[in-house]
Amino acid sequence: MESKKLNIITNVLSAKKLKITHQRIVVYQAVMETNKHPSAEQVFERIKDNNPSISLATVYKTLETFVENELINKVSSPGGTMRYDAKRKHHNHIYITNTNEILDYEDEELSKILMNYLNKKKFSNLNITDIKLQIKGEKVNPSKGISIT
Amino acid sequence: MESKKLNIITNVLSAKKLKITHQRIVVYQAVMETNKHPSAEQVFERIKDNNPSISLATVYKTLETFVENELINKVSSPGGTMRYDAKRKHHNHIYITNTNEILDYEDEELSKILMNYLNKKKFSNLNITDIKLQIKGEKVNPSKGISIT
DNA sequence: CTCCAAATAAGAATTATTATTATTTAGTAA
DNA sequence: TTACTAAATAATAATAATTCTTATTTGGAG
């Protein structure tokens, strides 16, 4: 199963004509394995114990390469630093201001409503590439999670 | 009329119990006068010719003071730097990726739809402080403006 | 197996922002 | 008005995040 996962990654990379390197595999895995929207620094922290030779600059560059190849997303956060997340289905973000977390909020119904509404508007000279909702809030109890019904 | 504008500013400042200083008046005016969501650096550029003694650090600190006192907003941008804008009616942002501009998109009807939709959802442990739409796109013709109908 | 364009490591450089500290000033109260 | 004090500012150092540079290494085509 480890090798299966590895296989998926190598396929993804070669589909984008990217050289398959140990660094790229490790960084890609690190971003995929978490839903925590890590910063480059956090990706580096996550991988460095098992891969002490991978440098922070490489992590930055590798992440940037993935963004250019649309394998992951790069999002700005109210905290000021850039955060990365695995590119999956379209989703919105909830910024938790008191813990600096970014949560995903997936809501297909909402996306449809938004699409639908904005399509009726005419934006001249603008080519819209993405529409997402940005919810900002704070955890009432920072040590507990958030659930949505 | 200059003095009238000045009067408005001094009233705003004293309402927040902020000392009325030349630096604050100038920075406040600079942010109010543009709808371009300037960075701290851009505010500095805008004022420095007429106020060569105001330092960049003061601009940063003054803007931060205004944010704390809810006179202006601070928003992150895909470009990575923080941008400021006059706090007015609730509005959404359109990030123009090929020119790095941030446009306002005010739409009360849309806000109501969103509020309404999200109120039906139950987010436990989350105190929502802001909901805004983030539209990303690029100008087809970078030298021209964007109009919305 | 060889070769070369592309990728990486290491660290310097740059950019954005915050912190420090000595000096100045707004507002208050005599 | 003047004197006082807490707050604000100027100048600059420090820090944090990110990008650049360059010498070295390596994946993969042939």
Short mmCIF file of N, CA and C in Angstrom, two decimals, chain B:
data_model
loop_
_atom_site.label_atom_id
_atom_site.label_comp_id
_atom_site.label_asym_id
_atom_site.label_seq_id
_atom_site.Cartn_x
_atom_site.Cartn_y
_atom_site.Cartn_z
N MET B 1 -13.79 73.80 2.75
CA MET B 1 -14.12 72.38 2.52
C MET B 1 -12.96 71.49 2.95
N GLU B 2 -11.75 72.00 2.76
CA GLU B 2 -10.62 71.26 3.32
C GLU B 2 -10.78 71.13 4.82
N SER B 3 -11.15 72.25 5.41
CA SER B 3 -11.27 72.25 6.87
C SER B 3 -12.45 71.40 7.31
N LYS B 4 -13.45 71.30 6.45
CA LYS B 4 -14.58 70.46 6.80
C LYS B 4 -14.16 68.99 6.85
N LYS B 5 -13.39 68.60 5.81
CA LYS B 5 -12.88 67.23 5.76
C LYS B 5 -12.03 66.94 6.99
N LEU B 6 -11.19 67.93 7.29
CA LEU B 6 -10.31 67.80 8.45
C LEU B 6 -11.12 67.61 9.71
N ASN B 7 -12.20 68.35 9.77
CA ASN B 7 -13.06 68.28 10.94
C ASN B 7 -13.65 66.88 11.12
N ILE B 8 -14.07 66.30 10.00
CA ILE B 8 -14.60 64.94 10.06
C ILE B 8 -13.58 63.99 10.62
N ILE B 9 -12.35 64.11 10.14
CA ILE B 9 -11.28 63.22 10.58
C ILE B 9 -11.02 63.38 12.07
N THR B 10 -10.90 64.64 12.51
CA THR B 10 -10.62 64.85 13.93
C THR B 10 -11.76 64.31 14.79
N ASN B 11 -12.97 64.41 14.30
CA ASN B 11 -14.09 63.85 15.05
C ASN B 11 -13.98 62.33 15.15
N VAL B 12 -13.65 61.71 14.03
CA VAL B 12 -13.51 60.26 14.03
C VAL B 12 -12.45 59.82 15.02
N LEU B 13 -11.31 60.52 14.98
CA LEU B 13 -10.22 60.16 15.86
C LEU B 13 -10.58 60.35 17.33
N SER B 14 -11.15 61.48 17.64
CA SER B 14 -11.45 61.72 19.06
C SER B 14 -12.57 60.82 19.55
N ALA B 15 -13.47 60.43 18.63
CA ALA B 15 -14.50 59.48 19.03
C ALA B 15 -13.89 58.17 19.51
N LYS B 16 -12.71 57.86 18.96
CA LYS B 16 -12.02 56.63 19.36
C LYS B 16 -10.98 56.91 20.44
N LYS B 17 -10.99 58.13 20.97
CA LYS B 17 -10.03 58.52 21.99
C LYS B 17 -8.58 58.39 21.52
N LEU B 18 -8.38 58.68 20.24
CA LEU B 18 -7.03 58.67 19.69
C LEU B 18 -6.52 60.10 19.61
N LYS B 19 -5.28 60.27 19.98
CA LYS B 19 -4.70 61.61 19.88
C LYS B 19 -4.71 62.08 18.44
N ILE B 20 -5.05 63.33 18.26
CA ILE B 20 -5.11 63.87 16.91
C ILE B 20 -3.73 64.37 16.50
N THR B 21 -3.08 63.59 15.67
CA THR B 21 -1.74 63.97 15.22
C THR B 21 -1.76 64.16 13.71
N HIS B 22 -0.79 64.95 13.27
CA HIS B 22 -0.68 65.20 11.84
C HIS B 22 -0.53 63.90 11.07
N GLN B 23 0.29 62.98 11.60
CA GLN B 23 0.53 61.70 10.94
C GLN B 23 -0.76 60.91 10.75
N ARG B 24 -1.57 60.88 11.80
CA ARG B 24 -2.81 60.12 11.70
C ARG B 24 -3.79 60.74 10.70
N ILE B 25 -3.82 62.05 10.69
CA ILE B 25 -4.72 62.73 9.74
C ILE B 25 -4.31 62.41 8.31
N VAL B 26 -3.02 62.50 8.07
CA VAL B 26 -2.53 62.28 6.71
C VAL B 26 -2.74 60.83 6.26
N VAL B 27 -2.44 59.88 7.14
CA VAL B 27 -2.60 58.47 6.78
C VAL B 27 -4.08 58.14 6.58
N TYR B 28 -4.88 58.65 7.47
CA TYR B 28 -6.32 58.38 7.35
C TYR B 28 -6.86 58.90 6.03
N GLN B 29 -6.50 60.13 5.71
CA GLN B 29 -6.92 60.73 4.43
C GLN B 29 -6.47 59.88 3.25
N ALA B 30 -5.21 59.45 3.32
CA ALA B 30 -4.65 58.69 2.18
C ALA B 30 -5.45 57.41 1.93
N VAL B 31 -5.84 56.74 3.02
CA VAL B 31 -6.60 55.50 2.83
C VAL B 31 -8.01 55.81 2.35
N MET B 32 -8.59 56.88 2.86
CA MET B 32 -9.96 57.24 2.48
C MET B 32 -10.04 57.69 1.02
N GLU B 33 -8.99 58.38 0.59
CA GLU B 33 -9.03 59.00 -0.73
C GLU B 33 -8.92 58.03 -1.89
N THR B 34 -8.51 56.82 -1.61
CA THR B 34 -8.35 55.89 -2.72
C THR B 34 -9.26 54.68 -2.50
N ASN B 35 -9.65 54.07 -3.59
CA ASN B 35 -10.41 52.83 -3.47
C ASN B 35 -9.53 51.67 -3.93
N LYS B 36 -8.24 51.88 -3.85
CA LYS B 36 -7.29 50.95 -4.43
C LYS B 36 -6.70 49.96 -3.43
N HIS B 37 -7.20 49.95 -2.21
CA HIS B 37 -6.71 48.98 -1.23
C HIS B 37 -5.20 48.99 -1.14
N PRO B 38 -4.62 50.10 -0.75
CA PRO B 38 -3.17 50.22 -0.76
C PRO B 38 -2.50 49.38 0.32
N SER B 39 -1.27 48.99 0.04
CA SER B 39 -0.42 48.39 1.06
C SER B 39 0.15 49.53 1.91
N ALA B 40 0.80 49.18 3.02
CA ALA B 40 1.41 50.20 3.87
C ALA B 40 2.43 51.00 3.06
N GLU B 41 3.21 50.28 2.30
CA GLU B 41 4.21 50.89 1.44
C GLU B 41 3.57 51.90 0.48
N GLN B 42 2.45 51.54 -0.10
CA GLN B 42 1.78 52.42 -1.05
C GLN B 42 1.21 53.66 -0.36
N VAL B 43 0.74 53.50 0.85
CA VAL B 43 0.27 54.66 1.62
C VAL B 43 1.45 55.59 1.86
N PHE B 44 2.57 54.99 2.23
CA PHE B 44 3.79 55.75 2.47
C PHE B 44 4.21 56.53 1.22
N GLU B 45 4.21 55.85 0.09
CA GLU B 45 4.57 56.50 -1.17
C GLU B 45 3.66 57.69 -1.46
N ARG B 46 2.39 57.47 -1.18
CA ARG B 46 1.38 58.47 -1.49
C ARG B 46 1.55 59.75 -0.67
N ILE B 47 1.99 59.60 0.55
CA ILE B 47 2.05 60.78 1.43
C ILE B 47 3.44 61.40 1.55
N LYS B 48 4.48 60.66 1.17
CA LYS B 48 5.82 61.08 1.56
C LYS B 48 6.30 62.38 0.91
N ASP B 49 5.83 62.68 -0.29
CA ASP B 49 6.30 63.91 -0.92
C ASP B 49 5.87 65.14 -0.12
N ASN B 50 4.63 65.13 0.33
CA ASN B 50 4.14 66.26 1.11
C ASN B 50 4.50 66.15 2.59
N ASN B 51 4.96 64.98 3.01
CA ASN B 51 5.25 64.77 4.42
C ASN B 51 6.52 63.94 4.58
N PRO B 52 7.63 64.51 4.15
CA PRO B 52 8.86 63.73 4.12
C PRO B 52 9.33 63.25 5.49
N SER B 53 8.79 63.82 6.55
CA SER B 53 9.31 63.42 7.86
C SER B 53 8.56 62.23 8.45
N ILE B 54 7.46 61.83 7.81
CA ILE B 54 6.72 60.68 8.33
C ILE B 54 7.41 59.40 7.90
N SER B 55 7.74 58.56 8.86
CA SER B 55 8.50 57.36 8.53
C SER B 55 7.58 56.19 8.20
N LEU B 56 8.14 55.25 7.47
CA LEU B 56 7.37 54.08 7.07
C LEU B 56 6.85 53.32 8.29
N ALA B 57 7.68 53.22 9.31
CA ALA B 57 7.26 52.50 10.53
C ALA B 57 6.03 53.16 11.14
N THR B 58 5.99 54.47 11.07
CA THR B 58 4.82 55.18 11.60
C THR B 58 3.58 54.87 10.79
N VAL B 59 3.76 54.76 9.48
CA VAL B 59 2.63 54.40 8.63
C VAL B 59 2.10 53.03 9.04
N TYR B 60 2.99 52.08 9.19
CA TYR B 60 2.58 50.74 9.62
C TYR B 60 1.83 50.81 10.95
N LYS B 61 2.43 51.51 11.90
CA LYS B 61 1.84 51.54 13.24
C LYS B 61 0.50 52.26 13.24
N THR B 62 0.43 53.33 12.48
CA THR B 62 -0.81 54.09 12.40
C THR B 62 -1.92 53.25 11.78
N LEU B 63 -1.58 52.56 10.70
CA LEU B 63 -2.58 51.71 10.06
C LEU B 63 -3.06 50.64 11.04
N GLU B 64 -2.12 50.06 11.77
CA GLU B 64 -2.48 49.01 12.74
C GLU B 64 -3.40 49.58 13.82
N THR B 65 -3.10 50.78 14.25
CA THR B 65 -3.96 51.45 15.23
C THR B 65 -5.38 51.62 14.68
N PHE B 66 -5.46 52.03 13.44
CA PHE B 66 -6.78 52.21 12.82
C PHE B 66 -7.53 50.88 12.71
N VAL B 67 -6.80 49.82 12.39
CA VAL B 67 -7.44 48.51 12.29
C VAL B 67 -7.99 48.10 13.66
N GLU B 68 -7.16 48.28 14.68
CA GLU B 68 -7.59 47.93 16.04
C GLU B 68 -8.83 48.72 16.44
N ASN B 69 -8.89 49.93 15.99
CA ASN B 69 -10.02 50.78 16.34
C ASN B 69 -11.15 50.70 15.31
N GLU B 70 -11.00 49.75 14.42
CA GLU B 70 -12.04 49.46 13.43
C GLU B 70 -12.39 50.64 12.53
N LEU B 71 -11.39 51.45 12.25
CA LEU B 71 -11.62 52.55 11.31
C LEU B 71 -11.35 52.10 9.88
N ILE B 72 -10.47 51.13 9.75
CA ILE B 72 -10.18 50.57 8.43
C ILE B 72 -10.09 49.06 8.54
N ASN B 73 -10.02 48.40 7.39
CA ASN B 73 -9.87 46.95 7.34
C ASN B 73 -8.49 46.59 6.84
N LYS B 74 -8.05 45.42 7.25
CA LYS B 74 -6.80 44.87 6.77
C LYS B 74 -7.14 43.57 6.08
N VAL B 75 -6.71 43.42 4.85
CA VAL B 75 -7.01 42.19 4.14
C VAL B 75 -5.76 41.59 3.52
N SER B 76 -5.70 40.30 3.54
CA SER B 76 -4.58 39.62 2.89
C SER B 76 -4.88 39.52 1.41
N SER B 77 -3.84 39.44 0.62
CA SER B 77 -4.03 39.36 -0.83
C SER B 77 -3.20 38.22 -1.38
N PRO B 78 -3.62 37.70 -2.52
CA PRO B 78 -2.86 36.61 -3.13
C PRO B 78 -1.40 36.99 -3.38
N GLY B 79 -1.12 38.26 -3.51
CA GLY B 79 0.25 38.71 -3.70
C GLY B 79 1.11 38.54 -2.46
N GLY B 80 0.47 38.33 -1.33
CA GLY B 80 1.22 38.06 -0.11
C GLY B 80 1.27 39.22 0.88
N THR B 81 1.16 40.44 0.38
CA THR B 81 1.25 41.56 1.30
C THR B 81 -0.13 41.97 1.80
N MET B 82 -0.13 42.62 2.93
CA MET B 82 -1.38 43.06 3.52
C MET B 82 -1.83 44.36 2.86
N ARG B 83 -3.12 44.49 2.70
CA ARG B 83 -3.67 45.70 2.08
C ARG B 83 -4.73 46.27 3.01
N TYR B 84 -4.90 47.57 2.91
CA TYR B 84 -5.83 48.25 3.78
C TYR B 84 -6.94 48.92 2.98
N ASP B 85 -8.11 48.96 3.57
CA ASP B 85 -9.13 49.77 2.92
C ASP B 85 -10.06 50.42 3.92
N ALA B 86 -10.60 51.53 3.48
CA ALA B 86 -11.53 52.28 4.31
C ALA B 86 -12.68 51.36 4.69
N LYS B 87 -13.05 51.42 5.94
CA LYS B 87 -14.13 50.57 6.42
C LYS B 87 -15.45 51.23 6.07
N ARG B 88 -16.13 50.63 5.16
CA ARG B 88 -17.42 51.17 4.77
C ARG B 88 -18.43 50.04 4.85
N LYS B 89 -19.44 50.17 4.04
CA LYS B 89 -20.44 49.12 4.02
C LYS B 89 -19.78 47.77 3.69
N HIS B 90 -20.39 46.72 4.16
CA HIS B 90 -19.83 45.40 3.87
C HIS B 90 -19.72 45.18 2.36
N HIS B 91 -18.60 44.66 1.96
CA HIS B 91 -18.41 44.42 0.53
C HIS B 91 -17.48 43.24 0.30
N ASN B 92 -17.52 42.75 -0.89
CA ASN B 92 -16.68 41.62 -1.28
C ASN B 92 -15.49 42.12 -2.09
N HIS B 93 -14.56 41.24 -2.31
CA HIS B 93 -13.36 41.64 -3.05
C HIS B 93 -13.17 40.84 -4.32
N ILE B 94 -12.72 41.55 -5.34
CA ILE B 94 -12.32 40.87 -6.58
C ILE B 94 -10.82 41.07 -6.72
N TYR B 95 -10.06 39.98 -6.68
CA TYR B 95 -8.62 40.06 -6.84
C TYR B 95 -8.29 39.89 -8.32
N ILE B 96 -7.63 40.89 -8.88
CA ILE B 96 -7.22 40.79 -10.28
C ILE B 96 -5.80 40.26 -10.28
N THR B 97 -5.65 39.03 -10.70
CA THR B 97 -4.34 38.39 -10.54
C THR B 97 -3.28 38.93 -11.50
N ASN B 98 -3.68 39.42 -12.65
CA ASN B 98 -2.64 39.89 -13.57
C ASN B 98 -2.23 41.35 -13.35
N THR B 99 -2.95 42.08 -12.53
CA THR B 99 -2.53 43.46 -12.24
C THR B 99 -2.35 43.70 -10.75
N ASN B 100 -2.68 42.71 -9.95
CA ASN B 100 -2.52 42.82 -8.50
C ASN B 100 -3.47 43.82 -7.85
N GLU B 101 -4.50 44.20 -8.58
CA GLU B 101 -5.48 45.12 -8.02
C GLU B 101 -6.49 44.38 -7.14
N ILE B 102 -7.09 45.12 -6.25
CA ILE B 102 -8.22 44.59 -5.50
C ILE B 102 -9.40 45.53 -5.73
N LEU B 103 -10.47 45.01 -6.27
CA LEU B 103 -11.66 45.83 -6.49
C LEU B 103 -12.72 45.48 -5.45
N ASP B 104 -13.51 46.45 -5.12
CA ASP B 104 -14.64 46.19 -4.24
C ASP B 104 -15.82 45.69 -5.06
N TYR B 105 -16.56 44.82 -4.47
CA TYR B 105 -17.79 44.39 -5.11
C TYR B 105 -18.89 44.36 -4.04
N GLU B 106 -19.68 45.38 -4.12
CA GLU B 106 -20.73 45.56 -3.12
C GLU B 106 -22.01 44.96 -3.68
N ASP B 107 -22.68 44.15 -2.91
CA ASP B 107 -23.89 43.52 -3.42
C ASP B 107 -24.76 43.08 -2.24
N GLU B 108 -25.65 43.96 -1.91
CA GLU B 108 -26.47 43.73 -0.72
C GLU B 108 -27.36 42.49 -0.88
N GLU B 109 -27.87 42.35 -2.07
CA GLU B 109 -28.74 41.20 -2.32
C GLU B 109 -27.98 39.90 -2.07
N LEU B 110 -26.76 39.87 -2.61
CA LEU B 110 -25.92 38.68 -2.43
C LEU B 110 -25.62 38.44 -0.95
N SER B 111 -25.28 39.52 -0.24
CA SER B 111 -24.99 39.38 1.18
C SER B 111 -26.16 38.75 1.93
N LYS B 112 -27.35 39.20 1.57
CA LYS B 112 -28.53 38.67 2.23
C LYS B 112 -28.70 37.18 1.94
N ILE B 113 -28.49 36.83 0.69
CA ILE B 113 -28.60 35.42 0.31
C ILE B 113 -27.63 34.57 1.13
N LEU B 114 -26.40 35.07 1.25
CA LEU B 114 -25.37 34.32 1.97
C LEU B 114 -25.70 34.19 3.45
N MET B 115 -26.02 35.33 4.06
CA MET B 115 -26.41 35.34 5.48
C MET B 115 -27.51 34.34 5.73
N ASN B 116 -28.51 34.46 4.89
CA ASN B 116 -29.68 33.62 5.01
C ASN B 116 -29.32 32.14 4.92
N TYR B 117 -28.52 31.84 3.94
CA TYR B 117 -28.13 30.44 3.72
C TYR B 117 -27.33 29.91 4.90
N LEU B 118 -26.35 30.71 5.34
CA LEU B 118 -25.46 30.21 6.40
C LEU B 118 -26.14 30.17 7.77
N ASN B 119 -27.14 31.01 7.95
CA ASN B 119 -27.84 30.98 9.23
C ASN B 119 -28.58 29.67 9.43
N LYS B 120 -28.95 29.06 8.32
CA LYS B 120 -29.65 27.79 8.42
C LYS B 120 -28.71 26.67 8.87
N LYS B 121 -27.43 26.84 8.54
CA LYS B 121 -26.42 25.86 8.96
C LYS B 121 -26.10 26.10 10.43
N LYS B 122 -25.74 25.04 11.11
CA LYS B 122 -25.33 25.23 12.50
C LYS B 122 -23.84 24.95 12.62
N PHE B 123 -23.07 25.97 12.92
CA PHE B 123 -21.64 25.81 13.16
C PHE B 123 -21.43 25.80 14.67
N SER B 124 -21.13 24.65 15.22
CA SER B 124 -20.93 24.61 16.66
C SER B 124 -19.51 25.05 17.01
N ASN B 125 -19.37 25.76 18.10
CA ASN B 125 -18.07 26.22 18.61
C ASN B 125 -17.43 27.31 17.75
N LEU B 126 -18.17 27.82 16.77
CA LEU B 126 -17.62 28.86 15.90
C LEU B 126 -18.46 30.14 15.98
N ASN B 127 -17.77 31.21 16.26
CA ASN B 127 -18.42 32.50 16.31
C ASN B 127 -18.04 33.27 15.04
N ILE B 128 -18.94 33.29 14.07
CA ILE B 128 -18.64 33.90 12.78
C ILE B 128 -18.59 35.43 12.89
N THR B 129 -17.51 36.02 12.44
CA THR B 129 -17.38 37.48 12.54
C THR B 129 -17.49 38.16 11.18
N ASP B 130 -17.29 37.40 10.12
CA ASP B 130 -17.34 38.02 8.80
C ASP B 130 -17.55 36.96 7.72
N ILE B 131 -18.32 37.32 6.75
CA ILE B 131 -18.54 36.43 5.61
C ILE B 131 -18.32 37.25 4.36
N LYS B 132 -17.36 36.85 3.56
CA LYS B 132 -17.26 37.60 2.31
C LYS B 132 -16.85 36.73 1.15
N LEU B 133 -17.28 37.20 0.01
CA LEU B 133 -17.00 36.47 -1.21
C LEU B 133 -15.68 36.96 -1.77
N GLN B 134 -14.89 36.03 -2.20
CA GLN B 134 -13.60 36.37 -2.77
C GLN B 134 -13.59 35.88 -4.21
N ILE B 135 -13.69 36.82 -5.11
CA ILE B 135 -13.71 36.47 -6.52
C ILE B 135 -12.31 36.69 -7.07
N LYS B 136 -11.80 35.71 -7.76
CA LYS B 136 -10.48 35.86 -8.35
C LYS B 136 -10.63 35.85 -9.87
N GLY B 137 -9.89 36.69 -10.53
CA GLY B 137 -10.00 36.70 -11.98
C GLY B 137 -8.89 37.52 -12.60
N GLU B 138 -8.91 37.60 -13.91
CA GLU B 138 -7.92 38.44 -14.57
C GLU B 138 -8.58 39.35 -15.57
N LYS B 139 -7.95 40.52 -15.75
CA LYS B 139 -8.45 41.46 -16.72
C LYS B 139 -8.14 40.94 -18.11
N VAL B 140 -9.12 40.93 -18.98
CA VAL B 140 -8.88 40.53 -20.36
C VAL B 140 -7.97 41.58 -21.01
N ASN B 141 -8.29 42.84 -20.75
CA ASN B 141 -7.46 43.93 -21.23
C ASN B 141 -6.96 44.71 -20.01
N PRO B 142 -5.70 44.45 -19.62
CA PRO B 142 -5.18 45.02 -18.36
C PRO B 142 -5.21 46.53 -18.29
N SER B 143 -5.24 47.19 -19.45
CA SER B 143 -5.20 48.65 -19.40
C SER B 143 -6.58 49.26 -19.25
N LYS B 144 -7.60 48.43 -19.35
CA LYS B 144 -8.95 48.96 -19.20
C LYS B 144 -9.57 48.59 -17.87
N GLY B 145 -10.65 49.24 -17.55
CA GLY B 145 -11.33 48.98 -16.30
C GLY B 145 -12.33 47.84 -16.40
N ILE B 146 -12.98 47.58 -15.29
CA ILE B 146 -13.98 46.52 -15.26
C ILE B 146 -15.31 47.15 -14.90
N SER B 147 -16.35 46.78 -15.61
CA SER B 147 -17.65 47.30 -15.23
C SER B 147 -18.60 46.13 -14.95
N ILE B 148 -19.53 46.40 -14.08
CA ILE B 148 -20.45 45.36 -13.63
C ILE B 148 -21.88 45.82 -13.86
N THR B 149 -22.67 44.94 -14.42
CA THR B 149 -24.08 45.31 -14.62
C THR B 149 -24.99 44.32 -13.92
#
